[in-house]
Amino acid sequence: MITLGNYDYLWNVFVLFIGAFVALFVSLATERRSVMVAIGAVFVSISLIITIFQNFSFPIADGNILLSGFSKLFFIAILIPGLLSVIGMSKSPLSKKPGLMIFIFLISLGFMLLAIASYNLLFIFVAFEGVSIPTYVLAAYGKSDNELEAAIKYFIVGAFSTGLIIFGISLYYVATGTLSLGATPSFHSIYYLAMGLLVFGFGFKLAIFPLHGWAIDTYTGASNPVSSYLSTSSKIMTLIVLLNILFASPLFFNYLKILFAIIAILTMTFGNVVAISQNNVKRMLAYSSIAQAGYLSVVFLVAGTGAIDLAVISLFMYALAYGFMKAGSFLAMDSLGNYDIENFSGMWKRNPAFAVSFAVLLLSLAGFPGTLGFIGKYFLFLSVLSTGTPLAYLVVIISVINSVVSFYYYGRVIIYMFWREGVKEKVANNYLLYSSAFFTVLFGVLYFLVFSYAQSIFPSVLTHFMGGI
């Protein structure tokens, strides 16, 4: 049971909320962007450090909150791209109120951690809305019409998905008499309908096919730090919330593996095929994010099998890689005023460090050997194959084909950077890009350390979810 004495396990969340109000109060004295970003970065860093050194050797639960090594892994996977995004705000022309921006950002990030630690649908919903409402504001908090349009589309889809989630929660309560996950239903037909509505509601937020439409315009139109944040931390959080719900409901989930296989295949294929035709690199990255959601979704096929523990650790590694790769790629756009692929021509001569670092992230997104993206995909696909089903082999084969296809459009950008002559103007250094590329390669080379770390703090999935009972 969680008692007042055990709430120190949520200090990583409290620190973010404290930091949000510190930024708000300091902004009354100064609105210097560098000061506000420094406050945000410090408090996110403190939250990350607390998370890394927390000990979840056994699940901590009270029916509403469930904390374990499982939670800790994905706290880390969410906080790292969150940290990159908040630092990225130092270069992005966001608004004249950076203090308010950092306040909104930290509140949203804190609720993300609460969302993945929640084991009660009411808690999940409140935390999820605590994430969604601030991100609507973040998406609109710029100066351009594109940002406003992106925010409106995001809000409309968000409102619709919220309605589905509320309806699903209501039916879940009717079917089970409780809002705690893992309950045994009394009315199976209502239970299945409730779970279906929850899957669709959270599916919109995850931007899986065919519920992805809002994500393209939102990722493309929002400022680069916001695009980075929405496409990484927010996506990872939504995936883990959906995993928590489905893994705790095997009665429903066993009927859906074929459906999730189809969704994963369609999502990655659609994202990759449409990305091929994009000349706007930021829009290409938006479609790439859809494809990545497809790769992440293959983890659903492993539920209820002996490979689930390997799958969760592999998912953490891929989510960690994805956070560095996608956040770094979107934040790299801040060094460029024009996102057209022609503007990347001759980048090798204009800024060699930028060209090499961006190429590393693109290759890692494609799954090039030696990068963390490759390692994450390898172990994730391996966990799916270990189930031994024909469906698993089909999904992995199509996933590998999609990864090969993605080399085309990622490689096209690399060709422009290294082998096309273009404009001669210099490109500003982007140290967030360089850092992301460095850690992507470092963790790729030292992947066994990341894997061992994940194994050391992660109990079995069974142990994790038994804590919620």
PDB file of C-alpha atoms in Angstrom, residues 140-345:
ATOM      1  CA  ALA A 140      -0.447  27.082 -30.321  1.00  0.00           C
ATOM      2  CA  TYR A 141       2.101  29.068 -28.325  1.00  0.00           C
ATOM      3  CA  GLY A 142       3.988  30.608 -31.218  1.00  0.00           C
ATOM      4  CA  LYS A 143       3.599  33.459 -33.628  1.00  0.00           C
ATOM      5  CA  SER A 144       2.684  31.810 -36.916  1.00  0.00           C
ATOM      6  CA  ASP A 145      -0.604  30.811 -38.514  1.00  0.00           C
ATOM      7  CA  ASN A 146       0.799  27.301 -39.004  1.00  0.00           C
ATOM      8  CA  GLU A 147       1.165  26.837 -35.261  1.00  0.00           C
ATOM      9  CA  LEU A 148      -2.382  28.035 -34.624  1.00  0.00           C
ATOM     10  CA  GLU A 149      -3.755  25.732 -37.333  1.00  0.00           C
ATOM     11  CA  ALA A 150      -1.776  22.804 -35.926  1.00  0.00           C
ATOM     12  CA  ALA A 151      -3.102  23.491 -32.428  1.00  0.00           C
ATOM     13  CA  ILE A 152      -6.723  23.687 -33.608  1.00  0.00           C
ATOM     14  CA  LYS A 153      -6.477  20.331 -35.401  1.00  0.00           C
ATOM     15  CA  TYR A 154      -4.748  18.794 -32.407  1.00  0.00           C
ATOM     16  CA  PHE A 155      -7.432  20.137 -30.050  1.00  0.00           C
ATOM     17  CA  ILE A 156     -10.338  18.865 -32.175  1.00  0.00           C
ATOM     18  CA  VAL A 157      -8.901  15.357 -32.407  1.00  0.00           C
ATOM     19  CA  GLY A 158      -7.948  15.472 -28.737  1.00  0.00           C
ATOM     20  CA  ALA A 159     -11.486  16.422 -27.722  1.00  0.00           C
ATOM     21  CA  PHE A 160     -12.915  13.572 -29.797  1.00  0.00           C
ATOM     22  CA  SER A 161     -10.510  11.015 -28.356  1.00  0.00           C
ATOM     23  CA  THR A 162     -11.244  12.291 -24.843  1.00  0.00           C
ATOM     24  CA  GLY A 163     -14.934  11.641 -25.467  1.00  0.00           C
ATOM     25  CA  LEU A 164     -14.172   8.067 -26.512  1.00  0.00           C
ATOM     26  CA  ILE A 165     -12.025   7.524 -23.430  1.00  0.00           C
ATOM     27  CA  ILE A 166     -14.713   8.892 -21.071  1.00  0.00           C
ATOM     28  CA  PHE A 167     -17.338   6.670 -22.680  1.00  0.00           C
ATOM     29  CA  GLY A 168     -15.007   3.681 -22.439  1.00  0.00           C
ATOM     30  CA  ILE A 169     -14.277   4.343 -18.760  1.00  0.00           C
ATOM     31  CA  SER A 170     -18.003   4.603 -18.011  1.00  0.00           C
ATOM     32  CA  LEU A 171     -18.736   1.269 -19.693  1.00  0.00           C
ATOM     33  CA  TYR A 172     -15.740  -0.329 -17.974  1.00  0.00           C
ATOM     34  CA  TYR A 173     -17.222   0.634 -14.610  1.00  0.00           C
ATOM     35  CA  VAL A 174     -20.609  -0.771 -15.612  1.00  0.00           C
ATOM     36  CA  ALA A 175     -18.979  -4.047 -16.676  1.00  0.00           C
ATOM     37  CA  THR A 176     -16.661  -4.499 -13.681  1.00  0.00           C
ATOM     38  CA  GLY A 177     -17.979  -2.342 -10.836  1.00  0.00           C
ATOM     39  CA  THR A 178     -14.551  -0.748 -10.392  1.00  0.00           C
ATOM     40  CA  LEU A 179     -12.151   1.562 -12.208  1.00  0.00           C
ATOM     41  CA  SER A 180      -9.033  -0.386 -11.219  1.00  0.00           C
ATOM     42  CA  LEU A 181      -7.242  -2.178 -14.041  1.00  0.00           C
ATOM     43  CA  GLY A 182      -7.238  -5.956 -14.199  1.00  0.00           C
ATOM     44  CA  ALA A 183     -10.783  -6.352 -12.858  1.00  0.00           C
ATOM     45  CA  THR A 184     -12.882  -9.377 -13.815  1.00  0.00           C
ATOM     46  CA  PRO A 185     -15.971  -8.276 -15.775  1.00  0.00           C
ATOM     47  CA  SER A 186     -19.518  -9.292 -14.917  1.00  0.00           C
ATOM     48  CA  PHE A 187     -20.836  -8.237 -18.319  1.00  0.00           C
ATOM     49  CA  HIS A 188     -18.449  -9.392 -21.015  1.00  0.00           C
ATOM     50  CA  SER A 189     -20.078  -7.690 -24.009  1.00  0.00           C
ATOM     51  CA  ILE A 190     -20.037  -4.289 -22.277  1.00  0.00           C
ATOM     52  CA  TYR A 191     -16.458  -4.939 -21.159  1.00  0.00           C
ATOM     53  CA  TYR A 192     -15.303  -5.628 -24.716  1.00  0.00           C
ATOM     54  CA  LEU A 193     -17.022  -2.476 -25.961  1.00  0.00           C
ATOM     55  CA  ALA A 194     -15.410  -0.450 -23.180  1.00  0.00           C
ATOM     56  CA  MET A 195     -11.937  -1.771 -23.975  1.00  0.00           C
ATOM     57  CA  GLY A 196     -12.471  -1.148 -27.690  1.00  0.00           C
ATOM     58  CA  LEU A 197     -13.371   2.493 -27.009  1.00  0.00           C
ATOM     59  CA  LEU A 198     -10.290   2.900 -24.813  1.00  0.00           C
ATOM     60  CA  VAL A 199      -8.059   1.442 -27.527  1.00  0.00           C
ATOM     61  CA  PHE A 200      -9.493   3.826 -30.122  1.00  0.00           C
ATOM     62  CA  GLY A 201      -9.304   6.804 -27.765  1.00  0.00           C
ATOM     63  CA  PHE A 202      -5.666   6.252 -26.899  1.00  0.00           C
ATOM     64  CA  GLY A 203      -4.961   5.148 -30.485  1.00  0.00           C
ATOM     65  CA  PHE A 204      -5.751   8.679 -31.654  1.00  0.00           C
ATOM     66  CA  LYS A 205      -3.157  10.045 -29.234  1.00  0.00           C
ATOM     67  CA  LEU A 206      -0.606   7.449 -30.329  1.00  0.00           C
ATOM     68  CA  ALA A 207      -1.236   8.433 -33.976  1.00  0.00           C
ATOM     69  CA  ILE A 208      -1.544   4.896 -35.299  1.00  0.00           C
ATOM     70  CA  PHE A 209      -3.100   4.315 -38.725  1.00  0.00           C
ATOM     71  CA  PRO A 210      -5.841   5.295 -39.545  1.00  0.00           C
ATOM     72  CA  LEU A 211      -6.047   7.639 -36.536  1.00  0.00           C
ATOM     73  CA  HIS A 212      -2.913   9.552 -37.474  1.00  0.00           C
ATOM     74  CA  GLY A 213      -4.192  12.481 -39.562  1.00  0.00           C
ATOM     75  CA  TRP A 214      -3.830  15.170 -36.916  1.00  0.00           C
ATOM     76  CA  ALA A 215      -0.195  14.289 -36.172  1.00  0.00           C
ATOM     77  CA  ILE A 216       1.223  15.280 -39.568  1.00  0.00           C
ATOM     78  CA  ASP A 217       0.004  18.872 -39.501  1.00  0.00           C
ATOM     79  CA  THR A 218       0.647  19.231 -35.772  1.00  0.00           C
ATOM     80  CA  TYR A 219       4.245  17.964 -35.895  1.00  0.00           C
ATOM     81  CA  THR A 220       4.921  20.038 -39.025  1.00  0.00           C
ATOM     82  CA  GLY A 221       3.201  23.236 -37.916  1.00  0.00           C
ATOM     83  CA  ALA A 222       4.251  23.418 -34.270  1.00  0.00           C
ATOM     84  CA  SER A 223       7.533  24.972 -33.150  1.00  0.00           C
ATOM     85  CA  ASN A 224      10.435  22.529 -33.223  1.00  0.00           C
ATOM     86  CA  PRO A 225      10.742  21.949 -29.435  1.00  0.00           C
ATOM     87  CA  VAL A 226       7.003  21.266 -29.266  1.00  0.00           C
ATOM     88  CA  SER A 227       7.178  18.919 -32.269  1.00  0.00           C
ATOM     89  CA  SER A 228      10.062  17.160 -30.540  1.00  0.00           C
ATOM     90  CA  TYR A 229       8.096  16.838 -27.309  1.00  0.00           C
ATOM     91  CA  LEU A 230       4.828  15.657 -28.873  1.00  0.00           C
ATOM     92  CA  SER A 231       6.509  13.110 -31.128  1.00  0.00           C
ATOM     93  CA  THR A 232       8.680  11.599 -28.373  1.00  0.00           C
ATOM     94  CA  SER A 233       7.679  11.970 -24.714  1.00  0.00           C
ATOM     95  CA  SER A 234       3.961  12.252 -25.448  1.00  0.00           C
ATOM     96  CA  LYS A 235       3.977   9.278 -27.836  1.00  0.00           C
ATOM     97  CA  ILE A 236       5.971   7.064 -25.449  1.00  0.00           C
ATOM     98  CA  MET A 237       3.653   7.975 -22.568  1.00  0.00           C
ATOM     99  CA  THR A 238       0.552   7.084 -24.593  1.00  0.00           C
ATOM    100  CA  LEU A 239       2.047   3.751 -25.646  1.00  0.00           C
ATOM    101  CA  ILE A 240       2.863   2.793 -22.053  1.00  0.00           C
ATOM    102  CA  VAL A 241      -0.600   3.806 -20.797  1.00  0.00           C
ATOM    103  CA  LEU A 242      -2.151   1.616 -23.491  1.00  0.00           C
ATOM    104  CA  LEU A 243       0.224  -1.222 -22.596  1.00  0.00           C
ATOM    105  CA  ASN A 244      -0.743  -0.937 -18.928  1.00  0.00           C
ATOM    106  CA  ILE A 245      -4.429  -1.170 -19.814  1.00  0.00           C
ATOM    107  CA  LEU A 246      -4.074  -4.067 -22.253  1.00  0.00           C
ATOM    108  CA  PHE A 247      -1.508  -6.110 -20.326  1.00  0.00           C
ATOM    109  CA  ALA A 248      -3.816  -5.964 -17.302  1.00  0.00           C
ATOM    110  CA  SER A 249      -6.749  -7.184 -19.425  1.00  0.00           C
ATOM    111  CA  PRO A 250      -5.672 -10.477 -21.052  1.00  0.00           C
ATOM    112  CA  LEU A 251      -9.312 -11.562 -21.386  1.00  0.00           C
ATOM    113  CA  PHE A 252      -9.809  -8.820 -23.950  1.00  0.00           C
ATOM    114  CA  PHE A 253      -6.340  -8.615 -25.402  1.00  0.00           C
ATOM    115  CA  ASN A 254      -6.031 -12.211 -26.586  1.00  0.00           C
ATOM    116  CA  TYR A 255      -8.738 -11.525 -29.177  1.00  0.00           C
ATOM    117  CA  LEU A 256      -6.929  -8.510 -30.592  1.00  0.00           C
ATOM    118  CA  LYS A 257      -3.483  -9.719 -31.609  1.00  0.00           C
ATOM    119  CA  ILE A 258      -4.401 -10.043 -35.276  1.00  0.00           C
ATOM    120  CA  LEU A 259      -5.956  -6.564 -35.212  1.00  0.00           C
ATOM    121  CA  PHE A 260      -2.842  -5.057 -33.606  1.00  0.00           C
ATOM    122  CA  ALA A 261      -0.650  -6.853 -36.135  1.00  0.00           C
ATOM    123  CA  ILE A 262      -2.659  -5.286 -38.965  1.00  0.00           C
ATOM    124  CA  ILE A 263      -2.524  -1.852 -37.311  1.00  0.00           C
ATOM    125  CA  ALA A 264       1.256  -2.081 -36.796  1.00  0.00           C
ATOM    126  CA  ILE A 265       1.813  -3.139 -40.420  1.00  0.00           C
ATOM    127  CA  LEU A 266      -0.454  -0.450 -41.882  1.00  0.00           C
ATOM    128  CA  THR A 267       0.983   2.265 -39.629  1.00  0.00           C
ATOM    129  CA  MET A 268       4.638   1.622 -40.459  1.00  0.00           C
ATOM    130  CA  THR A 269       3.909   1.046 -44.163  1.00  0.00           C
ATOM    131  CA  PHE A 270       1.796   4.172 -44.565  1.00  0.00           C
ATOM    132  CA  GLY A 271       4.317   6.356 -42.740  1.00  0.00           C
ATOM    133  CA  ASN A 272       7.266   5.105 -44.771  1.00  0.00           C
ATOM    134  CA  VAL A 273       5.566   5.142 -48.179  1.00  0.00           C
ATOM    135  CA  VAL A 274       4.240   8.692 -47.836  1.00  0.00           C
ATOM    136  CA  ALA A 275       7.535   9.941 -46.363  1.00  0.00           C
ATOM    137  CA  ILE A 276       9.268   8.977 -49.622  1.00  0.00           C
ATOM    138  CA  SER A 277       7.510  11.744 -51.570  1.00  0.00           C
ATOM    139  CA  GLN A 278       8.195  14.547 -49.073  1.00  0.00           C
ATOM    140  CA  ASN A 279      10.551  17.386 -49.990  1.00  0.00           C
ATOM    141  CA  ASN A 280       9.953  19.235 -46.724  1.00  0.00           C
ATOM    142  CA  VAL A 281      12.312  17.489 -44.296  1.00  0.00           C
ATOM    143  CA  LYS A 282      10.301  18.414 -41.210  1.00  0.00           C
ATOM    144  CA  ARG A 283       7.153  16.972 -42.794  1.00  0.00           C
ATOM    145  CA  MET A 284       9.158  13.886 -43.728  1.00  0.00           C
ATOM    146  CA  LEU A 285      10.104  13.528 -40.064  1.00  0.00           C
ATOM    147  CA  ALA A 286       6.413  13.823 -39.163  1.00  0.00           C
ATOM    148  CA  TYR A 287       5.527  10.900 -41.440  1.00  0.00           C
ATOM    149  CA  SER A 288       8.537   9.050 -40.091  1.00  0.00           C
ATOM    150  CA  SER A 289       7.029   9.458 -36.611  1.00  0.00           C
ATOM    151  CA  ILE A 290       3.922   7.650 -37.838  1.00  0.00           C
ATOM    152  CA  ALA A 291       6.092   4.793 -39.112  1.00  0.00           C
ATOM    153  CA  GLN A 292       7.938   4.642 -35.788  1.00  0.00           C
ATOM    154  CA  ALA A 293       4.581   4.277 -34.002  1.00  0.00           C
ATOM    155  CA  GLY A 294       4.084   1.156 -36.110  1.00  0.00           C
ATOM    156  CA  TYR A 295       7.420  -0.306 -35.025  1.00  0.00           C
ATOM    157  CA  LEU A 296       6.659   0.469 -31.376  1.00  0.00           C
ATOM    158  CA  SER A 297       3.241  -1.187 -31.689  1.00  0.00           C
ATOM    159  CA  VAL A 298       4.683  -4.621 -32.496  1.00  0.00           C
ATOM    160  CA  VAL A 299       5.217  -5.061 -28.750  1.00  0.00           C
ATOM    161  CA  PHE A 300       1.475  -5.751 -28.417  1.00  0.00           C
ATOM    162  CA  LEU A 301       1.980  -9.089 -30.196  1.00  0.00           C
ATOM    163  CA  VAL A 302       4.119 -10.402 -27.353  1.00  0.00           C
ATOM    164  CA  ALA A 303       1.521  -9.929 -24.599  1.00  0.00           C
ATOM    165  CA  GLY A 304       0.626 -13.106 -22.764  1.00  0.00           C
ATOM    166  CA  THR A 305       3.730 -14.988 -23.965  1.00  0.00           C
ATOM    167  CA  GLY A 306       6.990 -15.979 -22.327  1.00  0.00           C
ATOM    168  CA  ALA A 307       8.821 -13.318 -24.323  1.00  0.00           C
ATOM    169  CA  ILE A 308       7.069 -10.366 -22.715  1.00  0.00           C
ATOM    170  CA  ASP A 309       9.919  -9.546 -20.309  1.00  0.00           C
ATOM    171  CA  LEU A 310      12.428  -9.372 -23.175  1.00  0.00           C
ATOM    172  CA  ALA A 311       9.910  -7.331 -25.167  1.00  0.00           C
ATOM    173  CA  VAL A 312       9.509  -4.705 -22.439  1.00  0.00           C
ATOM    174  CA  ILE A 313      13.270  -4.293 -22.012  1.00  0.00           C
ATOM    175  CA  SER A 314      13.659  -4.112 -25.806  1.00  0.00           C
ATOM    176  CA  LEU A 315      10.857  -1.561 -25.964  1.00  0.00           C
ATOM    177  CA  PHE A 316      12.680   0.549 -23.386  1.00  0.00           C
ATOM    178  CA  MET A 317      15.866   0.424 -25.455  1.00  0.00           C
ATOM    179  CA  TYR A 318      14.003   1.386 -28.612  1.00  0.00           C
ATOM    180  CA  ALA A 319      12.019   4.106 -26.814  1.00  0.00           C
ATOM    181  CA  LEU A 320      15.298   5.475 -25.432  1.00  0.00           C
ATOM    182  CA  ALA A 321      16.804   5.462 -28.915  1.00  0.00           C
ATOM    183  CA  TYR A 322      13.649   6.968 -30.388  1.00  0.00           C
ATOM    184  CA  GLY A 323      13.749   9.801 -27.861  1.00  0.00           C
ATOM    185  CA  PHE A 324      17.296  10.777 -28.819  1.00  0.00           C
ATOM    186  CA  MET A 325      16.772  10.248 -32.558  1.00  0.00           C
ATOM    187  CA  LYS A 326      13.482  12.035 -33.044  1.00  0.00           C
ATOM    188  CA  ALA A 327      14.044  14.841 -30.529  1.00  0.00           C
ATOM    189  CA  GLY A 328      17.475  15.553 -31.991  1.00  0.00           C
ATOM    190  CA  SER A 329      16.127  15.500 -35.553  1.00  0.00           C
ATOM    191  CA  PHE A 330      13.292  17.941 -34.891  1.00  0.00           C
ATOM    192  CA  LEU A 331      15.502  20.232 -32.807  1.00  0.00           C
ATOM    193  CA  ALA A 332      18.060  20.272 -35.630  1.00  0.00           C
ATOM    194  CA  MET A 333      15.486  22.184 -37.680  1.00  0.00           C
ATOM    195  CA  ASP A 334      16.057  25.250 -35.471  1.00  0.00           C
ATOM    196  CA  SER A 335      19.398  25.781 -37.218  1.00  0.00           C
ATOM    197  CA  LEU A 336      17.602  26.180 -40.546  1.00  0.00           C
ATOM    198  CA  GLY A 337      15.076  28.753 -41.654  1.00  0.00           C
ATOM    199  CA  ASN A 338      13.892  26.645 -44.569  1.00  0.00           C
ATOM    200  CA  TYR A 339      13.038  22.952 -44.204  1.00  0.00           C
ATOM    201  CA  ASP A 340      13.069  22.169 -47.932  1.00  0.00           C
ATOM    202  CA  ILE A 341      15.451  19.356 -48.793  1.00  0.00           C
ATOM    203  CA  GLU A 342      17.312  21.669 -51.188  1.00  0.00           C
ATOM    204  CA  ASN A 343      18.375  23.736 -48.184  1.00  0.00           C
ATOM    205  CA  PHE A 344      20.331  20.717 -46.922  1.00  0.00           C
ATOM    206  CA  SER A 345      22.490  20.693 -50.068  1.00  0.00           C
TER     207      SER A 345
END
